[in-house]
Coordinates of C-alpha atoms and ligand atoms in Angstrom, one line a residue:
M17 CA -18.8 -6.5 -2.9
P18 CA -17.5 -7.6 0.5
R19 CA -15.5 -5.0 2.4
F20 CA -12.5 -7.2 2.4
I21 CA -12.1 -8.7 -1.1
P22 CA -10.9 -12.3 -0.7
E23 CA -7.3 -12.8 -1.8
P24 CA -7.4 -13.2 -5.6
Y25 CA -4.8 -16.1 -5.5
R26 CA -4.3 -19.5 -3.9
I27 CA -1.2 -20.5 -2.0
K28 CA 0.9 -23.1 -3.6
M29 CA 4.1 -22.8 -1.7
V30 CA 4.6 -21.7 2.0
E31 CA 7.4 -20.3 4.0
P32 CA 7.1 -20.9 7.8
I33 CA 7.4 -17.9 10.1
K34 CA 8.4 -18.2 13.8
P35 CA 6.5 -16.8 16.8
T36 CA 8.5 -15.0 19.4
T37 CA 7.8 -13.7 22.9
R38 CA 7.7 -10.1 23.9
G39 CA 10.8 -10.6 26.1
E40 CA 12.7 -12.1 23.2
R41 CA 11.7 -9.2 20.9
E42 CA 12.8 -6.6 23.5
A43 CA 16.2 -8.3 23.6
Y44 CA 16.5 -8.5 19.8
I45 CA 15.7 -4.8 19.2
R46 CA 18.1 -3.7 22.0
E47 CA 20.8 -5.8 20.4
A48 CA 20.0 -4.3 17.0
G49 CA 20.7 -0.7 18.4
Y50 CA 16.9 0.0 18.1
S51 CA 17.2 -0.2 14.3
L52 CA 14.5 -2.2 12.6
F53 CA 16.8 -2.7 9.6
R54 CA 19.3 -4.5 11.8
L55 CA 16.9 -7.1 13.1
R56 CA 17.2 -10.6 11.7
A57 CA 14.1 -11.1 9.5
E58 CA 13.5 -14.5 11.1
D59 CA 12.7 -12.7 14.3
V60 CA 9.9 -10.8 12.7
Y61 CA 6.3 -12.2 12.4
V62 CA 4.7 -9.8 9.9
D63 CA 7.3 -7.9 7.9
A64 CA 6.0 -4.6 6.8
L65 CA 9.4 -3.0 6.6
T66 CA 8.9 -2.5 2.9
D67 CA 6.9 -3.6 -0.1
S68 CA 10.1 -3.5 -2.2
G69 CA 11.3 -6.8 -3.5
T70 CA 9.4 -8.7 -0.9
N71 CA 6.6 -9.8 -3.2
A72 CA 5.5 -13.3 -4.0
M73 CA 5.9 -14.2 -7.7
S74 CA 3.2 -16.1 -9.5
D75 CA 3.4 -19.5 -11.1
A76 CA 3.5 -17.7 -14.5
Q77 CA 6.5 -15.7 -13.4
W78 CA 8.3 -18.7 -12.0
S79 CA 7.7 -20.6 -15.2
A80 CA 8.8 -17.7 -17.4
M81 CA 12.1 -17.7 -15.5
L82 CA 12.9 -21.1 -17.0
R83 CA 12.8 -19.5 -20.4
G84 CA 15.5 -16.9 -19.3
D85 CA 18.1 -16.3 -22.0
E86 CA 21.4 -15.8 -20.3
A87 CA 23.2 -14.6 -23.4
Y88 CA 25.7 -11.8 -22.6
A89 CA 24.4 -9.6 -25.4
G90 CA 21.1 -9.5 -27.3
G91 CA 19.3 -12.1 -25.3
R92 CA 15.7 -13.0 -26.2
S93 CA 14.6 -12.1 -22.6
Y94 CA 15.9 -8.5 -23.1
F95 CA 13.7 -8.1 -26.2
R96 CA 10.7 -9.6 -24.5
L97 CA 11.1 -7.1 -21.6
V98 CA 11.7 -4.1 -23.8
D99 CA 8.8 -4.9 -26.0
T100 CA 6.4 -5.3 -23.0
A101 CA 7.7 -2.1 -21.4
R102 CA 7.5 0.0 -24.6
D103 CA 3.9 -1.3 -25.1
I104 CA 2.9 -0.2 -21.6
F105 CA 4.8 3.0 -21.2
G106 CA 5.3 4.2 -24.7
H107 CA 8.8 5.4 -24.2
A108 CA 11.1 4.5 -27.1
F109 CA 14.2 3.7 -25.0
I110 CA 14.0 1.2 -22.2
Q111 CA 17.0 0.2 -20.1
P112 CA 16.7 -2.6 -17.5
V113 CA 18.8 -2.1 -14.3
H114 CA 19.1 -4.0 -11.1
Q115 CA 16.8 -1.7 -9.1
G116 CA 15.4 1.8 -8.9
R117 CA 18.5 3.5 -7.4
A118 CA 20.6 2.2 -10.3
A119 CA 18.3 4.0 -12.7
E120 CA 18.6 7.1 -10.6
K121 CA 22.4 6.8 -10.6
L122 CA 22.5 6.5 -14.4
L123 CA 19.9 9.2 -15.2
L124 CA 20.0 12.0 -12.6
P125 CA 23.6 13.2 -13.2
L126 CA 22.7 13.7 -16.9
Y127 CA 20.4 16.5 -15.8
L128 CA 21.9 17.6 -12.5
K129 CA 25.3 19.0 -11.3
P130 CA 26.5 21.4 -8.6
G131 CA 24.4 24.6 -8.6
K132 CA 21.4 22.9 -10.0
Y133 CA 18.1 21.9 -8.3
A134 CA 15.6 19.1 -8.8
I135 CA 12.0 19.8 -7.7
A136 CA 9.6 17.0 -6.8
N137 CA 6.2 16.5 -5.3
L138 CA 8.4 14.8 -2.6
F139 CA 11.5 12.7 -3.0
F140 CA 12.0 9.3 -1.7
D141 CA 15.2 8.9 0.3
T142 CA 17.4 7.2 -2.4
T143 CA 16.2 9.7 -5.0
R144 CA 17.1 12.6 -2.7
A145 CA 20.5 10.9 -2.1
H146 CA 21.2 10.6 -5.9
V147 CA 20.3 14.3 -6.5
E148 CA 22.8 15.2 -3.8
L149 CA 25.4 12.7 -5.0
A150 CA 25.2 14.5 -8.4
G151 CA 26.1 17.7 -6.5
A152 CA 22.6 19.2 -6.9
R153 CA 20.0 20.1 -4.3
C154 CA 16.4 19.0 -3.7
L155 CA 13.4 21.3 -3.6
E156 CA 9.9 20.0 -2.8
A157 CA 6.4 21.3 -3.8
C158 CA 3.9 18.8 -2.4
C159 CA 0.2 19.9 -2.1
P160 CA -0.6 21.2 1.3
E161 CA -3.3 18.5 1.9
A162 CA -0.5 16.0 2.4
A163 CA 0.6 17.6 5.6
D164 CA -2.9 17.3 7.2
T165 CA -3.3 13.6 7.9
K166 CA -7.0 14.0 8.7
S167 CA -8.0 15.6 5.4
R168 CA -9.4 12.9 3.1
A169 CA -8.4 14.6 -0.1
P170 CA -8.4 12.1 -3.0
F171 CA -5.0 13.0 -4.4
K172 CA -2.8 13.9 -1.5
G173 CA 0.3 13.0 -3.6
N174 CA -0.2 15.9 -6.0
M175 CA 2.4 18.5 -6.9
D176 CA 1.6 22.0 -5.6
V177 CA 1.8 23.4 -9.2
A178 CA 1.7 27.1 -8.1
R179 CA 4.5 26.4 -5.6
L180 CA 6.5 24.6 -8.4
E181 CA 6.3 27.6 -10.6
Q182 CA 7.2 29.9 -7.7
L183 CA 10.3 27.8 -7.0
I184 CA 11.3 27.9 -10.6
L185 CA 11.1 31.7 -10.7
E186 CA 12.7 32.1 -7.3
H187 CA 15.8 30.0 -8.1
G188 CA 15.9 30.9 -11.8
V189 CA 14.8 28.7 -14.7
D190 CA 18.4 27.8 -15.7
S191 CA 19.2 26.4 -12.3
I192 CA 16.3 23.8 -12.4
G193 CA 17.7 20.7 -14.0
L194 CA 14.7 18.4 -13.5
V195 CA 11.2 18.1 -12.2
V196 CA 10.4 14.7 -10.6
M197 CA 6.8 13.4 -10.2
T198 CA 6.7 10.4 -7.8
I199 CA 3.7 8.2 -8.4
T200 CA 2.3 7.2 -6.0
N201 CA 3.9 9.7 -3.6
N202 CA 5.6 7.4 -1.1
S203 CA 6.8 10.0 1.4
A204 CA 3.3 11.5 1.5
G205 CA 1.9 8.2 2.5
G206 CA 1.5 6.2 -0.7
Q207 CA -0.9 8.9 -1.9
P208 CA -1.9 9.2 -5.5
V209 CA -1.3 11.9 -8.1
S210 CA -4.2 12.8 -10.4
L211 CA -3.9 12.8 -14.1
Q212 CA -5.0 16.5 -14.1
N213 CA -2.2 17.3 -11.7
M214 CA 0.3 15.5 -14.0
R215 CA -1.0 17.5 -16.9
N216 CA -0.7 20.8 -15.0
T217 CA 2.8 19.9 -13.9
A218 CA 3.9 19.0 -17.4
A219 CA 2.5 22.3 -18.7
V220 CA 4.7 24.2 -16.3
C221 CA 7.7 22.1 -17.3
R222 CA 7.0 22.8 -21.0
K223 CA 6.5 26.5 -20.4
Y224 CA 10.0 26.8 -18.9
G225 CA 11.7 24.0 -21.0
I226 CA 12.5 21.8 -17.9
P227 CA 12.5 18.0 -18.4
L228 CA 9.9 16.0 -16.4
C229 CA 10.8 12.6 -14.9
I230 CA 8.4 10.1 -13.4
D231 CA 9.6 8.2 -10.4
A232 CA 7.4 5.3 -11.3
A233 CA 7.9 2.7 -8.5
R234 CA 4.1 2.4 -7.8
Y235 CA 2.6 3.6 -11.1
A236 CA 0.1 0.7 -11.2
E237 CA -1.4 1.5 -7.8
N238 CA -1.5 5.1 -8.9
A239 CA -3.4 4.2 -12.0
M240 CA -6.0 2.2 -10.0
F241 CA -6.5 5.2 -7.7
V242 CA -7.0 7.4 -10.7
K243 CA -9.6 5.1 -12.2
L244 CA -11.5 5.0 -8.9
R245 CA -11.3 8.7 -8.0
E246 CA -10.9 10.8 -11.1
A247 CA -14.2 11.0 -12.9
E248 CA -12.8 11.5 -16.3
C249 CA -10.9 8.2 -16.1
A250 CA -13.6 5.9 -14.7
G251 CA -14.1 4.1 -17.9
W252 CA -10.5 3.9 -19.0
T253 CA -8.3 0.8 -18.8
L254 CA -5.3 0.9 -16.5
R255 CA -3.1 0.8 -19.5
D256 CA -4.8 3.9 -20.9
I257 CA -4.3 5.7 -17.6
T258 CA -0.6 4.6 -17.4
R259 CA 0.0 5.7 -21.0
A260 CA -1.6 9.1 -20.4
F261 CA 0.9 9.7 -17.5
F262 CA 4.0 8.5 -19.3
D263 CA 3.1 10.4 -22.4
L264 CA 3.5 13.6 -20.4
A265 CA 7.0 12.7 -19.1
D266 CA 10.4 12.9 -20.9
C267 CA 11.9 10.1 -18.9
F268 CA 11.3 7.8 -16.0
T269 CA 13.1 5.8 -13.3
M270 CA 11.4 2.7 -11.9
S271 CA 12.0 0.4 -9.0
A272 CA 10.4 -2.7 -10.5
K273 CA 10.6 -4.3 -7.0
K274 CA 7.2 -2.8 -6.2
D275 CA 4.4 -2.8 -8.7
A276 CA 6.1 -5.1 -11.2
I277 CA 5.9 -7.8 -8.4
V278 CA 9.5 -9.1 -8.7
N279 CA 12.2 -9.5 -6.1
M280 CA 14.8 -7.6 -8.0
G281 CA 14.8 -5.3 -11.0
G282 CA 14.4 -1.8 -12.3
L283 CA 13.8 0.2 -15.5
L284 CA 14.8 3.5 -16.9
G285 CA 12.9 5.0 -19.8
I286 CA 13.5 7.8 -22.2
K287 CA 10.6 8.9 -24.4
R288 CA 12.5 9.9 -27.5
A289 CA 15.0 7.5 -29.1
D290 CA 17.1 10.4 -30.4
A291 CA 17.5 12.1 -27.0
P292 CA 21.2 12.6 -26.2
Q293 CA 20.7 10.9 -22.8
V294 CA 20.2 7.5 -24.5
Q295 CA 23.8 6.9 -25.5
L296 CA 25.0 8.2 -22.1
V297 CA 22.7 5.9 -20.2
K298 CA 23.9 2.9 -22.3
A299 CA 27.6 3.9 -21.7
G300 CA 26.9 4.4 -17.9
C301 CA 25.1 1.1 -17.8
I302 CA 28.0 -0.8 -19.3
S303 CA 30.4 0.8 -16.8
Y304 CA 28.3 0.3 -13.6
E305 CA 25.6 -2.3 -14.2
G306 CA 26.6 -4.6 -17.1
F307 CA 26.0 -4.7 -20.8
Y308 CA 22.9 -2.8 -21.7
T309 CA 20.9 -5.9 -22.8
Y310 CA 21.0 -7.3 -19.3
G311 CA 21.6 -4.2 -17.0
G312 CA 22.9 -6.2 -14.0
L313 CA 20.1 -8.7 -14.0
N314 CA 20.0 -12.4 -15.0
G315 CA 18.1 -13.2 -18.2
R316 CA 15.6 -15.1 -16.0
D317 CA 15.0 -11.9 -14.0
L318 CA 14.2 -10.0 -17.2
E319 CA 11.5 -12.7 -17.9
A320 CA 10.0 -12.4 -14.4
L321 CA 9.9 -8.7 -14.8
A322 CA 8.2 -8.8 -18.2
A323 CA 5.5 -11.1 -16.8
G324 CA 5.2 -9.0 -13.7
L325 CA 4.6 -5.7 -15.6
V326 CA 1.5 -7.3 -17.1
E327 CA 0.3 -9.0 -13.9
G328 CA 0.9 -5.8 -11.9
L329 CA -1.6 -3.9 -14.0
D330 CA -4.4 -6.4 -13.5
E331 CA -7.5 -4.6 -12.3
H332 CA -8.8 -7.4 -10.0
W333 CA -5.4 -7.6 -8.3
L334 CA -5.2 -3.9 -7.8
R335 CA -8.8 -3.6 -6.5
Y336 CA -7.8 -6.2 -3.9
R337 CA -4.5 -4.6 -3.1
L338 CA -6.1 -1.2 -2.4
G339 CA -9.0 -3.0 -0.7
T340 CA -6.6 -4.5 1.9
M341 CA -5.3 -1.1 2.8
E342 CA -8.9 0.3 3.0
Y343 CA -9.7 -2.6 5.4
L344 CA -6.9 -1.6 7.7
G345 CA -7.9 2.1 7.4
A346 CA -11.5 1.4 8.2
R347 CA -10.6 -0.4 11.5
L348 CA -8.2 2.4 12.4
D349 CA -11.0 4.9 11.8
E350 CA -13.3 2.9 14.2
L351 CA -10.6 3.0 16.9
G352 CA -9.9 6.7 16.3
I353 CA -6.2 5.9 15.6
P354 CA -4.5 8.6 13.4
Y355 CA -2.9 7.7 10.1
Q356 CA -2.5 9.4 6.7
A357 CA -6.1 9.1 5.5
P358 CA -7.4 7.9 3.2
A359 CA -5.2 4.7 3.2
G360 CA -2.3 4.7 0.8
G361 CA -1.7 2.2 -2.0
H362 CA 1.2 0.1 -0.5
G363 CA 0.7 0.7 3.1
I364 CA -0.6 2.5 6.2
F365 CA 1.3 5.5 7.4
L366 CA 0.5 5.8 11.1
D367 CA 0.7 9.4 12.4
A368 CA 3.3 9.0 15.1
T369 CA 2.8 12.6 16.3
G370 CA -0.8 11.6 17.0
F371 CA 0.4 8.7 19.2
Y372 CA 3.2 10.7 20.9
P373 CA 2.6 14.4 20.9
Q374 CA 4.9 14.5 24.0
I375 CA 8.0 13.3 21.9
P376 CA 9.8 16.0 19.9
Y377 CA 10.8 15.4 16.2
H378 CA 14.5 15.2 17.1
Q379 CA 13.7 12.2 19.3
F380 CA 12.0 10.5 16.3
P381 CA 8.4 9.6 17.2
G382 CA 8.1 7.6 14.0
Q383 CA 11.0 5.4 15.1
V384 CA 9.5 5.1 18.7
L385 CA 6.2 3.8 17.3
A386 CA 8.0 1.3 15.0
V387 CA 10.0 -0.1 17.9
E388 CA 6.8 -0.3 20.1
L389 CA 4.9 -2.2 17.3
Y390 CA 7.7 -4.7 17.0
K391 CA 7.8 -5.3 20.7
A392 CA 4.0 -5.6 20.9
C393 CA 3.4 -8.2 18.1
G394 CA 6.5 -8.9 16.0
L395 CA 5.4 -6.4 13.3
R396 CA 8.2 -4.6 11.6
G397 CA 7.6 -1.2 10.0
C398 CA 9.9 1.8 9.7
D399 CA 10.1 5.5 10.3
I400 CA 9.2 7.8 7.4
G401 CA 9.9 11.1 9.3
S402 CA 12.7 13.2 10.6
Y403 CA 14.8 10.1 11.4
M404 CA 14.7 9.1 7.8
M405 CA 15.2 12.7 6.6
G406 CA 18.6 13.0 8.2
N407 CA 20.7 16.1 8.3
D408 CA 20.9 19.1 6.0
P409 CA 23.9 18.4 3.7
D410 CA 25.1 22.0 4.0
T411 CA 24.5 22.8 7.6
G412 CA 24.6 19.3 9.2
K413 CA 21.5 20.2 11.2
Q414 CA 18.7 17.7 11.7
L415 CA 15.9 18.2 9.2
R416 CA 12.3 18.3 10.3
A417 CA 9.9 16.2 8.2
I418 CA 6.4 17.5 7.4
N419 CA 4.9 14.4 9.0
E420 CA 6.3 11.9 11.5
F421 CA 5.1 8.6 10.1
T422 CA 5.6 5.0 11.0
R423 CA 5.1 3.2 7.7
L424 CA 3.7 -0.3 7.4
A425 CA 4.4 -1.2 3.8
F426 CA 3.0 -4.6 2.8
P427 CA 4.6 -7.1 0.4
R428 CA 2.4 -8.1 -2.5
R429 CA 0.6 -11.5 -2.4
V430 CA 2.4 -12.5 0.8
Y431 CA 0.1 -12.0 3.8
T432 CA -3.6 -13.0 4.4
Q433 CA -6.4 -11.3 6.2
S434 CA -5.5 -12.9 9.6
H435 CA -2.1 -11.3 9.4
Y436 CA -3.7 -8.0 8.8
D437 CA -6.0 -8.6 11.8
L438 CA -2.8 -9.3 13.9
V439 CA -1.4 -6.0 12.7
L440 CA -4.5 -4.2 13.8
E441 CA -4.4 -5.8 17.3
G442 CA -0.8 -4.8 17.7
I443 CA -1.5 -1.2 16.7
E444 CA -4.5 -1.0 19.1
Q445 CA -2.4 -2.3 22.0
V446 CA 0.4 0.3 21.3
W447 CA -2.3 3.0 21.0
Q448 CA -3.7 2.2 24.4
E449 CA -0.2 2.3 26.0
R450 CA 0.8 5.6 24.2
Q451 CA 0.8 7.8 27.2
A452 CA 3.3 5.7 29.1
L453 CA 6.2 6.9 27.0
H454 CA 7.8 10.3 27.7
S455 CA 10.8 10.4 25.5
G456 CA 12.3 8.9 22.3
Y457 CA 15.7 8.1 21.0
K458 CA 19.0 9.7 20.3
I459 CA 21.5 8.6 17.7
T460 CA 24.7 7.0 19.0
W461 CA 26.2 6.4 15.6
E462 CA 25.3 7.5 12.0
P463 CA 26.8 7.2 8.6
P464 CA 27.0 10.4 6.5
I465 CA 24.3 9.5 4.0
L466 CA 21.0 7.5 4.1
R467 CA 21.6 7.1 7.8
H468 CA 18.4 5.4 8.8
F469 CA 19.4 2.2 7.2
Q470 CA 22.4 1.7 9.4
A471 CA 22.4 4.1 12.4
S472 CA 22.4 3.0 16.1
L473 CA 20.1 4.5 18.6
A474 CA 19.6 4.5 22.4
P475 CA 16.6 5.6 24.4
V476 CA 17.0 9.1 25.7
A477 CA 15.7 8.0 29.1
G478 CA 18.3 5.2 29.2
E479 CA 17.9 1.4 28.9
G480 CA 15.1 -0.5 30.6
Ligands
F0G525 N1 11.6 5.7 -5.7 C1 10.7 5.4 -4.8 C2 9.4 6.2 -4.8 C3 10.9 4.4 -3.9 O1 9.9 4.1 -3.0 C4 12.1 3.7 -3.9 C5 12.4 2.6 -3.0 C6 13.0 4.0 -4.9 C7 12.7 5.0 -5.8 C8 14.3 3.3 -5.0 O2 14.2 2.0 -5.6 O3 14.9 0.4 -3.7 O4 14.6 -0.3 -6.1 O5 16.5 1.1 -5.4 N2 11.7 2.4 -2.0 C9 11.8 1.3 -1.0 C10 10.8 1.5 0.0 C11 13.2 1.0 -0.6 O6 10.9 0.8 1.0 O7 9.9 2.4 -0.1 P1 15.1 0.7 -5.2

C-alpha cells in the first residue's frame, strides 16, 4: 500500500480559493484582533480551523437531499434517519438536533445541576460550557500518556479509570451526575479510546450507578483506530466496533458535522425507550429546536445525515482519512517538529510549547503558532490550549491547559495531497523561525464564556 493512499473520490464540483501575500495576511490578522475566528474565510488558503461542518458531501448525499420530506411532523426523512441511526448505534430513542451543542443543551441538564459534577476523559469546550450552564462543574480523568506528546501510546484518548474512581469517591457518589467519554478525544489531540478502556469505564459507572454518556462526534474515526490497534477487534467490522461502544453507554450526544460528513446536524441517543429522559428530551426539543421529528433541521438535512452516517463508516474512506494524518505526521517526524504523536484522527495537534518554550501559557503559545502559520502560508488552525480553556468559573483565574496545542483540523473530502504539502512547507518555515519570537499575546477584550471564539488580542511586545 502506498504511504499516501490516493483520495478515494473524484472531484465533480470545485470552489475556487484565492492566494494572498504575506503582507496582506499580516494586515488581515491584525484587523481581526489576532483572532483566527474573525478572519474572513476567503482570505484563508487552506482552512484547517475545524473539521466540523466543513465537509464535502457526496453525490449520493446531494441526491438524497432531493428526497427530503419537509412535513412538519412525521416526515419520511425522519424515519429514514432514525432507522439508520438505531441500526448503527442500537439506542432505542434517537433525536435529531441541529448540531452537537443542541444535544448537549437538551441532555446535560437532565443529569446535572448545581452541586453536581460531570467527569470526562476530557471535555470539548462546548460540552464544558453546557456542564457549567447547567450549574454543575467539570472534572477530568484523562490517561497520563496524553500529556506526553512524544509517547506513542496507541490510545492516548483513554479515561484514567483509577483516577475516575478516585474522583467519584473523593467528591461522593451522589454528587457525580454523569460520566462522559469523548471518542475520539478531541482535546487530547484527536486520540482514540480503546474498547477495553470503554468497558473498564462502564464497569466503574455500573458499580456506582452513574450514567455513562458518549460524546460521539468522531466515533467512526475512533472505530477505525480500534480496528487497526486493538488486537481483539482486528477482524471486526466498523459497525461491530461501533455497536460494542454504544452498547456500553446509557446515552450519547453527537455533533454529526464531523464523522457523519454533513454541513449541519446532530443526534442525541438514549439506549432505553422507557428512560424518563426520553419525554424530557422531546419536550425540550419542541421548546428549543423544533418539533421532535425534525429537531431544527430541514427534511433534506435529515436525508443527507442518514446517508452520511453510512458513508462515514466506510472502511476505505477511513483508512484514507487516517492515512492523510499519518502522512503529515511522518513528515513532521522527519523534520523533528513536535506534535501530539501518533497523529490524531481529524487533525494534527502541533505542540506549541515545543515551538515556543520561551512563551508562558498565559501568553498563549498555541495562539501564537496559529497566527504565525496563517501569516506564513494562509493556513488557518486554532489554539487548543490555555487560550481556549479560558478562566475558572469560580475564581476568574486563567486556567492552564495540560498541553498548548495548535490544532490543524482537516475538513473531510475537501483538500488534496498538494494542499497537505503546502501545510507542511508552512509548518517547516515557522519552525525554522521559532526563536525569533520572545513573547505572545494578551487579551484586550473577552466575553464571559467560550471566549476564544470572539476575544480580541494584542501582541504583548506591541504592534509591528
Ligand atoms: N463534542 C466534541 C468532541 C466536539 O469536538 C464538538 C465540536 C462538539 C461536541 C460540539 O458540536 O459544534 O456540532 O455543536 N467541535 C468543533 C471543533 C467545533 O472544531 O472541534 P457542535
